[in-house]
Short mmCIF file of C-alpha atoms in Angstrom, two decimals:
data_model
loop_
_atom_site.label_atom_id
_atom_site.label_comp_id
_atom_site.label_asym_id
_atom_site.label_seq_id
_atom_site.Cartn_x
_atom_site.Cartn_y
_atom_site.Cartn_z
CA MET A 17 22.94 -9.06 -13.59
CA SER A 18 19.02 -7.66 -13.43
CA SER A 19 18.06 -5.59 -16.19
CA MET A 20 18.08 -2.16 -14.95
CA ALA A 21 17.75 -0.43 -17.99
CA ARG A 22 15.55 2.58 -18.30
CA GLY A 23 11.55 1.11 -19.11
CA LEU A 24 12.45 -2.08 -18.74
CA GLN A 25 11.07 -4.24 -16.34
CA PRO A 26 14.51 -5.53 -14.67
CA ALA A 27 14.84 -9.64 -14.34
CA SER A 28 16.99 -12.22 -14.03
CA VAL A 29 17.38 -15.00 -17.33
CA VAL A 30 18.18 -18.58 -15.77
CA ALA A 31 19.08 -21.02 -18.68
CA LEU A 32 18.57 -24.93 -18.12
CA PRO A 33 19.11 -27.47 -21.03
CA ARG A 34 14.95 -28.04 -21.88
CA SER A 35 14.89 -32.16 -20.22
CA LEU A 36 14.32 -30.34 -17.65
CA ALA A 37 12.85 -27.43 -18.03
CA PRO A 38 9.21 -29.00 -17.27
CA ALA A 39 10.26 -29.34 -13.91
CA PHE A 40 12.24 -25.98 -13.32
CA GLU A 41 8.73 -24.40 -14.19
CA LYS A 42 6.97 -26.18 -11.41
CA PHE A 43 8.76 -25.62 -9.00
CA CYS A 44 8.75 -21.69 -10.59
CA GLN A 45 5.36 -22.33 -10.27
CA ILE A 46 4.92 -23.40 -6.52
CA ASN A 47 7.46 -20.60 -5.17
CA SER A 48 6.17 -17.80 -6.78
CA GLY A 49 7.36 -16.05 -4.38
CA PRO A 50 11.36 -15.88 -5.50
CA LEU A 51 10.62 -17.00 -8.52
CA PRO A 52 7.47 -14.97 -10.50
CA LEU A 53 8.22 -16.83 -14.52
CA LEU A 54 7.63 -13.83 -16.22
CA GLY A 55 8.81 -16.26 -19.32
CA GLU A 56 9.82 -18.74 -21.03
CA SER A 57 11.63 -19.33 -24.73
CA GLU A 58 11.76 -22.07 -27.05
CA PRO A 59 15.11 -24.21 -27.25
CA GLY A 60 17.70 -22.56 -28.62
CA LYS A 61 15.96 -18.77 -29.01
CA TRP A 62 16.46 -15.64 -26.94
CA THR A 63 13.33 -15.01 -27.40
CA LEU A 64 10.15 -14.65 -25.16
CA PRO A 65 6.33 -15.02 -26.90
CA ALA A 66 4.47 -12.53 -25.15
CA LEU A 67 8.20 -10.04 -24.40
CA GLY A 68 9.96 -11.09 -28.04
CA ALA A 69 13.88 -11.08 -27.27
CA VAL A 70 15.37 -10.77 -24.73
CA PRO A 71 17.29 -7.99 -24.29
CA GLY A 72 21.13 -8.68 -23.47
CA THR A 73 21.26 -11.96 -23.01
CA ARG A 74 24.27 -12.76 -24.82
CA THR A 75 26.24 -10.25 -24.44
CA GLY A 76 26.72 -6.16 -23.13
CA CYS A 77 25.78 -8.13 -19.01
CA PRO A 78 28.84 -7.62 -16.69
CA GLN A 79 27.72 -10.51 -16.11
CA PHE A 80 26.39 -14.85 -16.37
CA TRP A 81 27.49 -18.36 -14.05
CA LYS A 82 28.38 -21.09 -15.22
CA TYR A 83 26.91 -24.21 -14.19
CA GLU A 84 28.16 -27.93 -14.44
CA PHE A 85 26.75 -30.97 -12.79
CA GLY A 86 25.39 -28.37 -9.89
CA THR A 87 28.20 -27.39 -9.03
CA CYS A 88 29.22 -22.95 -10.62
CA THR A 89 32.83 -23.87 -12.36
CA GLY A 90 32.91 -20.36 -13.45
CA SER A 91 32.01 -16.50 -15.63
CA LEU A 92 31.44 -15.34 -18.55
CA THR A 93 31.23 -11.80 -20.16
CA SER A 94 29.77 -12.66 -23.20
CA LEU A 95 27.62 -16.74 -24.54
CA GLU A 96 28.92 -15.68 -28.18
CA GLU A 97 31.05 -19.12 -27.82
CA SER A 98 29.09 -21.49 -25.93
CA SER A 99 25.67 -21.45 -28.94
CA GLY A 100 26.61 -25.20 -29.51
CA GLN A 101 25.32 -25.67 -26.46
CA LEU A 102 22.71 -23.68 -26.24
CA LYS A 103 20.75 -24.80 -28.91
CA ASP A 104 19.42 -27.58 -26.68
CA MET A 105 19.11 -25.06 -24.15
CA MET A 106 15.77 -23.01 -22.66
CA ALA A 107 15.97 -19.34 -21.16
CA PHE A 108 13.60 -17.98 -18.29
CA LEU A 109 12.69 -15.23 -17.61
CA LEU A 110 12.24 -13.81 -13.84
CA GLY A 111 10.66 -11.52 -11.89
CA SER A 112 14.04 -9.21 -10.20
CA SER A 113 12.92 -8.62 -6.66
CA PHE A 114 14.93 -4.19 -7.55
CA SER A 115 11.21 -4.27 -9.14
CA LEU A 116 10.55 -3.59 -5.61
CA GLU A 117 12.07 0.33 -5.66
CA GLY A 118 8.87 1.40 -6.71
CA ALA A 119 7.47 0.32 -3.85
CA TRP A 120 10.17 1.85 -1.82
CA GLU A 121 9.55 5.22 -2.87
CA LYS A 122 5.90 5.09 -2.74
CA GLY A 123 7.11 4.79 0.70
CA GLY A 124 8.91 7.20 1.64
CA LEU A 125 12.01 5.75 1.22
CA PRO A 126 15.34 6.30 -0.28
CA ARG A 127 15.90 3.75 -3.74
CA ARG A 128 18.69 1.05 -2.13
CA ASP A 129 21.28 2.40 -4.60
CA SER A 130 20.65 6.24 -3.86
CA ALA A 131 24.17 6.29 -1.67
CA GLY A 132 25.97 4.77 -4.71
CA HIS A 133 26.46 1.86 -2.67
CA GLY A 134 26.03 -1.83 -4.82
CA HIS A 135 24.53 -4.45 -4.27
CA MET A 136 22.73 -4.36 -0.56
CA GLY A 137 22.71 -8.14 1.15
CA ALA A 138 21.26 -11.51 0.03
CA TYR A 139 21.41 -14.03 2.90
CA LYS A 140 20.04 -17.90 2.12
CA THR A 141 17.35 -19.67 4.80
CA GLU A 142 16.57 -22.00 5.97
CA VAL A 143 13.56 -22.25 4.76
CA PRO A 144 13.05 -24.84 2.19
CA CYS A 145 11.06 -23.97 -0.73
CA ALA A 146 8.87 -26.39 -2.09
CA THR A 147 10.60 -29.12 -3.63
CA ILE A 148 10.26 -30.52 -7.46
CA ALA A 149 11.73 -33.44 -9.00
CA GLY A 150 15.66 -32.76 -8.44
CA PHE A 151 15.03 -29.45 -6.69
CA CYS A 152 15.25 -28.64 -4.09
CA CYS A 153 16.80 -25.48 -2.41
CA PRO A 154 16.44 -23.02 0.63
CA LEU A 155 15.06 -19.26 -0.07
CA VAL A 156 16.65 -17.15 -0.56
CA VAL A 157 15.33 -12.91 0.62
CA THR A 158 16.59 -9.84 -0.01
CA VAL A 159 17.01 -7.80 3.70
CA ARG A 160 16.14 -3.97 4.21
CA PRO A 161 16.50 -1.86 7.63
CA VAL A 162 13.01 0.22 7.51
CA PRO A 163 12.98 2.30 10.17
CA LYS A 164 9.85 1.26 11.98
CA ASP A 165 7.43 4.48 12.09
CA LYS A 166 7.67 3.22 8.44
CA LEU A 167 7.14 0.25 8.25
CA GLU A 168 2.69 0.35 7.71
CA GLN A 169 2.70 3.14 4.84
CA LEU A 170 5.18 0.90 3.39
CA VAL A 171 3.10 -2.77 3.78
CA GLN A 172 0.33 -0.76 1.77
CA ALA A 173 2.47 0.26 -1.08
CA CYS A 174 4.21 -3.17 -1.22
CA CYS A 175 0.44 -4.10 -1.38
CA SER A 176 -0.04 -1.57 -4.03
CA ALA A 177 2.45 -2.46 -5.97
CA GLY A 178 1.67 -6.28 -5.92
CA GLY A 179 -1.92 -5.35 -7.16
CA GLU A 180 -5.17 -7.04 -7.03
CA HIS A 181 -3.80 -10.36 -7.55
CA MET A 182 -0.71 -9.52 -5.14
CA ASP A 183 2.17 -9.65 -7.54
CA ASN A 184 4.57 -12.51 -4.41
CA ARG A 185 7.34 -10.62 -4.79
CA PHE A 186 5.67 -7.85 -3.22
CA THR A 187 5.46 -9.74 -0.38
CA LEU A 188 7.21 -9.30 2.63
CA VAL A 189 8.84 -11.70 5.26
CA THR A 190 5.88 -10.76 7.34
CA GLN A 191 2.95 -11.64 9.27
CA ILE A 192 0.55 -9.27 9.37
CA VAL A 193 -2.55 -9.35 11.56
CA PRO A 194 -5.44 -6.88 12.21
CA ALA A 195 -4.79 -4.72 15.16
CA SER A 196 -7.06 -5.25 18.73
CA ALA A 197 -10.19 -3.04 19.33
CA GLY A 198 -9.44 -0.40 20.49
CA SER A 199 -6.21 0.47 18.64
CA SER A 200 -5.17 1.56 15.01
CA GLY A 201 -2.93 0.73 11.74
CA ILE A 202 -1.80 -3.16 12.15
CA HIS A 203 0.89 -4.99 14.13
CA PHE A 204 3.70 -7.16 12.03
CA LEU A 205 5.85 -9.81 13.49
CA LEU A 206 8.62 -9.80 11.72
CA PRO A 207 10.62 -13.31 11.62
CA SER A 208 13.81 -11.66 13.23
CA ALA A 209 17.16 -13.26 11.20
CA GLU A 210 18.03 -16.27 13.42
CA LEU A 211 14.64 -17.44 13.28
CA LEU A 212 15.34 -17.74 9.21
CA GLY A 213 18.31 -18.97 9.79
CA ILE A 214 20.79 -16.44 9.19
CA LYS A 215 23.32 -16.80 11.23
CA ASP A 216 24.63 -12.49 9.89
CA LEU A 217 23.92 -10.01 8.63
CA SER A 218 27.30 -8.88 8.30
CA LYS A 219 27.75 -11.77 6.25
CA PRO A 220 25.86 -11.97 3.11
CA ASP A 221 25.85 -14.23 0.75
CA HIS A 222 25.55 -11.98 -1.94
CA GLY A 223 25.79 -8.55 -2.51
CA GLU A 224 27.34 -6.48 0.47
CA PRO A 225 26.36 -7.21 4.11
CA VAL A 226 23.60 -5.00 5.61
CA VAL A 227 23.37 -2.90 8.89
CA CYS A 228 20.52 -1.85 10.47
CA GLN A 229 20.88 2.06 12.01
CA PRO A 230 19.11 2.54 15.28
CA GLY A 231 15.06 3.00 14.71
CA HIS A 232 15.39 0.36 12.31
CA VAL A 233 14.76 -3.24 11.73
CA PRO A 234 15.66 -5.84 9.01
CA VAL A 235 12.58 -6.84 6.53
CA PHE A 236 12.68 -9.77 4.49
CA TRP A 237 11.76 -10.41 0.72
CA PRO A 238 12.61 -13.16 -1.58
CA SER A 239 14.98 -13.07 -3.60
CA GLN A 240 15.53 -14.57 -6.92
CA LEU A 241 18.48 -15.82 -6.03
CA THR A 242 16.87 -18.17 -4.61
CA SER A 243 17.41 -19.84 -8.86
CA LEU A 244 21.29 -19.64 -7.62
CA GLU A 245 20.28 -22.19 -5.12
CA ALA A 246 17.96 -23.93 -7.28
CA VAL A 247 20.69 -24.81 -9.69
CA SER A 248 23.45 -24.91 -8.03
CA THR A 249 21.03 -27.69 -5.28
CA CYS A 250 20.31 -30.69 -8.09
CA SER A 251 21.04 -33.33 -8.45
CA MET A 252 19.01 -34.29 -11.22
CA SER A 253 20.90 -36.30 -13.87
CA GLY A 254 19.70 -34.13 -16.37
CA LEU A 255 21.74 -31.22 -15.38
CA LYS A 256 25.06 -31.30 -17.37
CA GLY A 257 25.41 -27.38 -17.73
CA ALA A 258 23.25 -24.18 -16.79
CA VAL A 259 23.87 -20.57 -16.82
CA THR A 260 22.39 -18.00 -14.97
CA LEU A 261 21.90 -13.97 -15.22
CA THR A 262 20.92 -12.64 -11.36
#
């Protein structure tokens, strides 16, 4: 589960054998939209040079997912009993799409969990990520229904949140083009779910279904859950085990 503690930046953790670390690091760098890399640890350690200790990565988190040879073999509530296996593994800290919550509020939209719902739906697409070594997987996106009259305001808020160098977590899966002469604002070319290869918004691959009310359109963002696809589809022989905290 992404860290949502007050004062902490939401993040997910992926732990891989160190033999795969260089390839996974490059995979994250070339696919920085869904996988913004915040830092990585030394083998067997759970501290990051720039960030210090990664809170709650061994205990205190609701769930870890364990992968063996690319297959999810179960979930764990603690990694304390796996300390021996983790000695040769490196932890990667990835930025989370939950960082968008501030942009939602600036755009005049309520937080996604304001009604007490769980995780909003995330969907596998037919859009391929750039391939590095054996890491080859589709992009996973999170979706939020947005009132049509809030789209421009939301884009402006996301651009502001992304900063001068435009943090790719805040990049909408859209095309934005200048308005035609004589008109104001900007135009949006929003890809439909079908164009992304999403067959049914009521059947997410992760989280809860998304329902678009009249006057709303689904807007998609890259999701850190792409890391689950990367691990589960990895064809590299060194992937004997992996742990993800998402």
